[in-house]
JSON list of C-alpha atoms in Angstrom, two decimals:
[
{"chain": "A", "resi": 1, "resn": "MET", "atom": "CA", "xyz": [54.58, 75.17, 112.19]},
{"chain": "A", "resi": 2, "resn": "ASN", "atom": "CA", "xyz": [53.85, 77.69, 109.62]},
{"chain": "A", "resi": 3, "resn": "GLU", "atom": "CA", "xyz": [53.26, 80.38, 112.31]},
{"chain": "A", "resi": 4, "resn": "ALA", "atom": "CA", "xyz": [57.18, 80.39, 112.14]},
{"chain": "A", "resi": 5, "resn": "ALA", "atom": "CA", "xyz": [57.22, 81.25, 109.43]},
{"chain": "A", "resi": 6, "resn": "PRO", "atom": "CA", "xyz": [60.88, 79.11, 108.94]},
{"chain": "A", "resi": 7, "resn": "ARG", "atom": "CA", "xyz": [62.81, 79.62, 105.34]},
{"chain": "A", "resi": 8, "resn": "TRP", "atom": "CA", "xyz": [63.73, 75.93, 105.68]},
{"chain": "A", "resi": 9, "resn": "ALA", "atom": "CA", "xyz": [61.59, 72.31, 106.78]},
{"chain": "A", "resi": 10, "resn": "GLY", "atom": "CA", "xyz": [64.06, 69.65, 107.64]},
{"chain": "A", "resi": 11, "resn": "PHE", "atom": "CA", "xyz": [62.69, 66.27, 107.67]},
{"chain": "A", "resi": 12, "resn": "ASN", "atom": "CA", "xyz": [64.19, 62.76, 108.46]},
{"chain": "A", "resi": 13, "resn": "LEU", "atom": "CA", "xyz": [62.38, 60.62, 106.62]},
{"chain": "A", "resi": 14, "resn": "LEU", "atom": "CA", "xyz": [61.69, 56.06, 107.85]},
{"chain": "A", "resi": 15, "resn": "ALA", "atom": "CA", "xyz": [59.82, 54.52, 106.63]},
{"chain": "A", "resi": 16, "resn": "PRO", "atom": "CA", "xyz": [56.99, 54.13, 109.45]},
{"chain": "A", "resi": 17, "resn": "THR", "atom": "CA", "xyz": [57.11, 58.05, 109.93]},
{"chain": "A", "resi": 18, "resn": "TYR", "atom": "CA", "xyz": [57.27, 58.64, 105.89]},
{"chain": "A", "resi": 19, "resn": "GLU", "atom": "CA", "xyz": [53.58, 58.88, 105.65]},
{"chain": "A", "resi": 20, "resn": "VAL", "atom": "CA", "xyz": [52.93, 61.63, 108.22]},
{"chain": "A", "resi": 21, "resn": "SER", "atom": "CA", "xyz": [55.98, 63.26, 107.15]},
{"chain": "A", "resi": 22, "resn": "ALA", "atom": "CA", "xyz": [54.87, 63.74, 103.67]},
{"chain": "A", "resi": 23, "resn": "ALA", "atom": "CA", "xyz": [51.80, 65.05, 105.49]},
{"chain": "A", "resi": 24, "resn": "ILE", "atom": "CA", "xyz": [53.39, 67.82, 106.69]},
{"chain": "A", "resi": 25, "resn": "ALA", "atom": "CA", "xyz": [55.53, 68.90, 103.86]},
{"chain": "A", "resi": 26, "resn": "ALA", "atom": "CA", "xyz": [51.88, 69.18, 102.21]},
{"chain": "A", "resi": 27, "resn": "GLY", "atom": "CA", "xyz": [50.91, 71.55, 104.58]},
{"chain": "A", "resi": 28, "resn": "LEU", "atom": "CA", "xyz": [53.21, 73.83, 104.76]},
{"chain": "A", "resi": 29, "resn": "ASP", "atom": "CA", "xyz": [53.44, 77.07, 103.47]},
{"chain": "A", "resi": 30, "resn": "PRO", "atom": "CA", "xyz": [54.58, 77.78, 99.47]},
{"chain": "A", "resi": 31, "resn": "ASP", "atom": "CA", "xyz": [57.96, 80.07, 101.03]},
{"chain": "A", "resi": 32, "resn": "ILE", "atom": "CA", "xyz": [58.99, 76.99, 103.26]},
{"chain": "A", "resi": 33, "resn": "LYS", "atom": "CA", "xyz": [61.61, 75.54, 101.39]},
{"chain": "A", "resi": 34, "resn": "ILE", "atom": "CA", "xyz": [61.71, 71.49, 101.85]},
{"chain": "A", "resi": 35, "resn": "MET", "atom": "CA", "xyz": [65.06, 69.16, 102.99]},
{"chain": "A", "resi": 36, "resn": "LEU", "atom": "CA", "xyz": [65.14, 65.79, 103.01]},
{"chain": "A", "resi": 37, "resn": "GLY", "atom": "CA", "xyz": [67.62, 63.16, 104.26]},
{"chain": "A", "resi": 38, "resn": "GLY", "atom": "CA", "xyz": [66.90, 60.39, 105.58]},
{"chain": "A", "resi": 39, "resn": "HIS", "atom": "CA", "xyz": [66.82, 56.14, 105.60]},
{"chain": "A", "resi": 40, "resn": "GLN", "atom": "CA", "xyz": [62.99, 56.33, 103.14]},
{"chain": "A", "resi": 41, "resn": "ALA", "atom": "CA", "xyz": [65.24, 58.80, 101.63]},
{"chain": "A", "resi": 42, "resn": "LYS", "atom": "CA", "xyz": [68.33, 56.43, 100.53]},
{"chain": "A", "resi": 43, "resn": "ALA", "atom": "CA", "xyz": [65.97, 54.19, 99.64]},
{"chain": "A", "resi": 44, "resn": "MET", "atom": "CA", "xyz": [63.40, 55.33, 97.44]},
{"chain": "A", "resi": 45, "resn": "PRO", "atom": "CA", "xyz": [64.67, 58.88, 96.73]},
{"chain": "A", "resi": 46, "resn": "ALA", "atom": "CA", "xyz": [62.75, 58.49, 93.36]},
{"chain": "A", "resi": 47, "resn": "HIS", "atom": "CA", "xyz": [59.34, 58.04, 95.45]},
{"chain": "A", "resi": 48, "resn": "ILE", "atom": "CA", "xyz": [59.43, 60.38, 97.63]},
{"chain": "A", "resi": 49, "resn": "LEU", "atom": "CA", "xyz": [61.26, 62.65, 94.02]},
{"chain": "A", "resi": 50, "resn": "ALA", "atom": "CA", "xyz": [58.22, 61.31, 92.59]},
{"chain": "A", "resi": 51, "resn": "ASP", "atom": "CA", "xyz": [55.42, 62.07, 95.43]},
{"chain": "A", "resi": 52, "resn": "PRO", "atom": "CA", "xyz": [53.24, 64.83, 94.81]},
{"chain": "A", "resi": 53, "resn": "ARG", "atom": "CA", "xyz": [53.76, 65.99, 98.77]},
{"chain": "A", "resi": 54, "resn": "MET", "atom": "CA", "xyz": [57.65, 66.33, 98.17]},
{"chain": "A", "resi": 55, "resn": "GLY", "atom": "CA", "xyz": [57.79, 68.80, 95.42]},
{"chain": "A", "resi": 56, "resn": "ARG", "atom": "CA", "xyz": [58.98, 71.33, 97.25]},
{"chain": "A", "resi": 57, "resn": "CYS", "atom": "CA", "xyz": [61.20, 69.72, 97.67]},
{"chain": "A", "resi": 58, "resn": "GLU", "atom": "CA", "xyz": [64.77, 71.86, 96.79]},
{"chain": "A", "resi": 59, "resn": "ALA", "atom": "CA", "xyz": [67.58, 68.08, 99.11]},
{"chain": "A", "resi": 60, "resn": "LEU", "atom": "CA", "xyz": [66.72, 65.22, 99.02]},
{"chain": "A", "resi": 61, "resn": "ILE", "atom": "CA", "xyz": [70.21, 63.90, 100.86]},
{"chain": "A", "resi": 62, "resn": "ILE", "atom": "CA", "xyz": [71.39, 60.37, 100.82]},
{"chain": "A", "resi": 63, "resn": "GLY", "atom": "CA", "xyz": [74.20, 59.82, 103.39]},
{"chain": "A", "resi": 64, "resn": "GLU", "atom": "CA", "xyz": [75.22, 62.29, 105.71]},
{"chain": "A", "resi": 65, "resn": "ALA", "atom": "CA", "xyz": [74.69, 64.98, 105.36]},
{"chain": "A", "resi": 66, "resn": "GLU", "atom": "CA", "xyz": [75.96, 67.91, 107.49]},
{"chain": "A", "resi": 67, "resn": "THR", "atom": "CA", "xyz": [78.08, 69.29, 105.48]},
{"chain": "A", "resi": 68, "resn": "ARG", "atom": "CA", "xyz": [76.62, 69.75, 102.22]},
{"chain": "A", "resi": 69, "resn": "ALA", "atom": "CA", "xyz": [73.24, 70.94, 104.36]},
{"chain": "A", "resi": 70, "resn": "THR", "atom": "CA", "xyz": [75.08, 73.33, 105.64]},
{"chain": "A", "resi": 71, "resn": "GLN", "atom": "CA", "xyz": [76.28, 74.40, 102.32]},
{"chain": "A", "resi": 72, "resn": "ILE", "atom": "CA", "xyz": [72.94, 74.55, 100.27]},
{"chain": "A", "resi": 73, "resn": "LEU", "atom": "CA", "xyz": [71.29, 76.45, 103.10]},
{"chain": "A", "resi": 74, "resn": "GLY", "atom": "CA", "xyz": [72.95, 79.49, 101.49]},
{"chain": "A", "resi": 75, "resn": "ASP", "atom": "CA", "xyz": [73.11, 78.66, 98.37]},
{"chain": "A", "resi": 76, "resn": "THR", "atom": "CA", "xyz": [70.47, 75.96, 96.67]},
{"chain": "A", "resi": 77, "resn": "GLN", "atom": "CA", "xyz": [72.28, 76.12, 93.39]},
{"chain": "A", "resi": 78, "resn": "ARG", "atom": "CA", "xyz": [75.26, 73.93, 95.41]},
{"chain": "A", "resi": 79, "resn": "ARG", "atom": "CA", "xyz": [73.27, 70.86, 95.43]},
{"chain": "A", "resi": 80, "resn": "ALA", "atom": "CA", "xyz": [73.96, 70.64, 91.56]},
{"chain": "A", "resi": 81, "resn": "GLU", "atom": "CA", "xyz": [77.50, 69.83, 92.16]},
{"chain": "A", "resi": 82, "resn": "MET", "atom": "CA", "xyz": [77.25, 68.13, 95.63]},
{"chain": "A", "resi": 83, "resn": "PRO", "atom": "CA", "xyz": [77.00, 63.95, 95.03]},
{"chain": "A", "resi": 84, "resn": "GLY", "atom": "CA", "xyz": [74.19, 62.32, 96.54]},
{"chain": "A", "resi": 85, "resn": "VAL", "atom": "CA", "xyz": [72.29, 65.25, 96.60]},
{"chain": "A", "resi": 86, "resn": "MET", "atom": "CA", "xyz": [68.90, 65.15, 95.25]},
{"chain": "A", "resi": 87, "resn": "TRP", "atom": "CA", "xyz": [66.12, 67.49, 93.73]},
{"chain": "A", "resi": 88, "resn": "PRO", "atom": "CA", "xyz": [62.56, 67.00, 91.54]},
{"chain": "A", "resi": 89, "resn": "GLY", "atom": "CA", "xyz": [64.54, 66.81, 87.74]},
{"chain": "A", "resi": 90, "resn": "TRP", "atom": "CA", "xyz": [67.60, 67.17, 89.98]},
{"chain": "A", "resi": 91, "resn": "HIS", "atom": "CA", "xyz": [68.78, 64.02, 86.37]},
{"chain": "A", "resi": 92, "resn": "ARG", "atom": "CA", "xyz": [67.68, 66.45, 83.63]},
{"chain": "A", "resi": 93, "resn": "THR", "atom": "CA", "xyz": [70.53, 69.01, 84.94]},
{"chain": "A", "resi": 94, "resn": "SER", "atom": "CA", "xyz": [72.54, 67.89, 87.10]},
{"chain": "A", "resi": 95, "resn": "THR", "atom": "CA", "xyz": [75.72, 65.59, 85.94]},
{"chain": "A", "resi": 96, "resn": "ARG", "atom": "CA", "xyz": [77.14, 64.72, 89.43]},
{"chain": "A", "resi": 97, "resn": "CYS", "atom": "CA", "xyz": [74.06, 63.57, 90.76]},
{"chain": "A", "resi": 98, "resn": "ARG", "atom": "CA", "xyz": [73.90, 60.97, 87.12]},
{"chain": "A", "resi": 99, "resn": "SER", "atom": "CA", "xyz": [76.98, 59.76, 88.01]},
{"chain": "A", "resi": 100, "resn": "TRP", "atom": "CA", "xyz": [76.10, 59.64, 91.69]},
{"chain": "A", "resi": 101, "resn": "THR", "atom": "CA", "xyz": [73.51, 57.25, 91.08]},
{"chain": "A", "resi": 102, "resn": "ALA", "atom": "CA", "xyz": [75.43, 55.47, 88.11]},
{"chain": "A", "resi": 103, "resn": "ALA", "atom": "CA", "xyz": [77.94, 54.39, 90.40]},
{"chain": "A", "resi": 104, "resn": "THR", "atom": "CA", "xyz": [75.55, 52.95, 93.06]}
]
């Protein structure tokens, strides 16, 4: 993957394959941004965002991600305006994320 030098890598996180995904994410070139989603992301977002192997996560998306993912790919800063989008440190910067988690 690193040889292809993509701007982004996306992971559909599932409980049985989480460790493999985290190991791959940890081995990515630091210039590759990471986007996360899937059942494990929904079930354990705080755990995943605290995992040092996922420290470069730019967006963890809860729920259907098609429209939010494309907007984030175009402008990472838009994530702060979107419900159900988290990243390391999101709770300190995004009132929409705070209100989303308070409602769940």
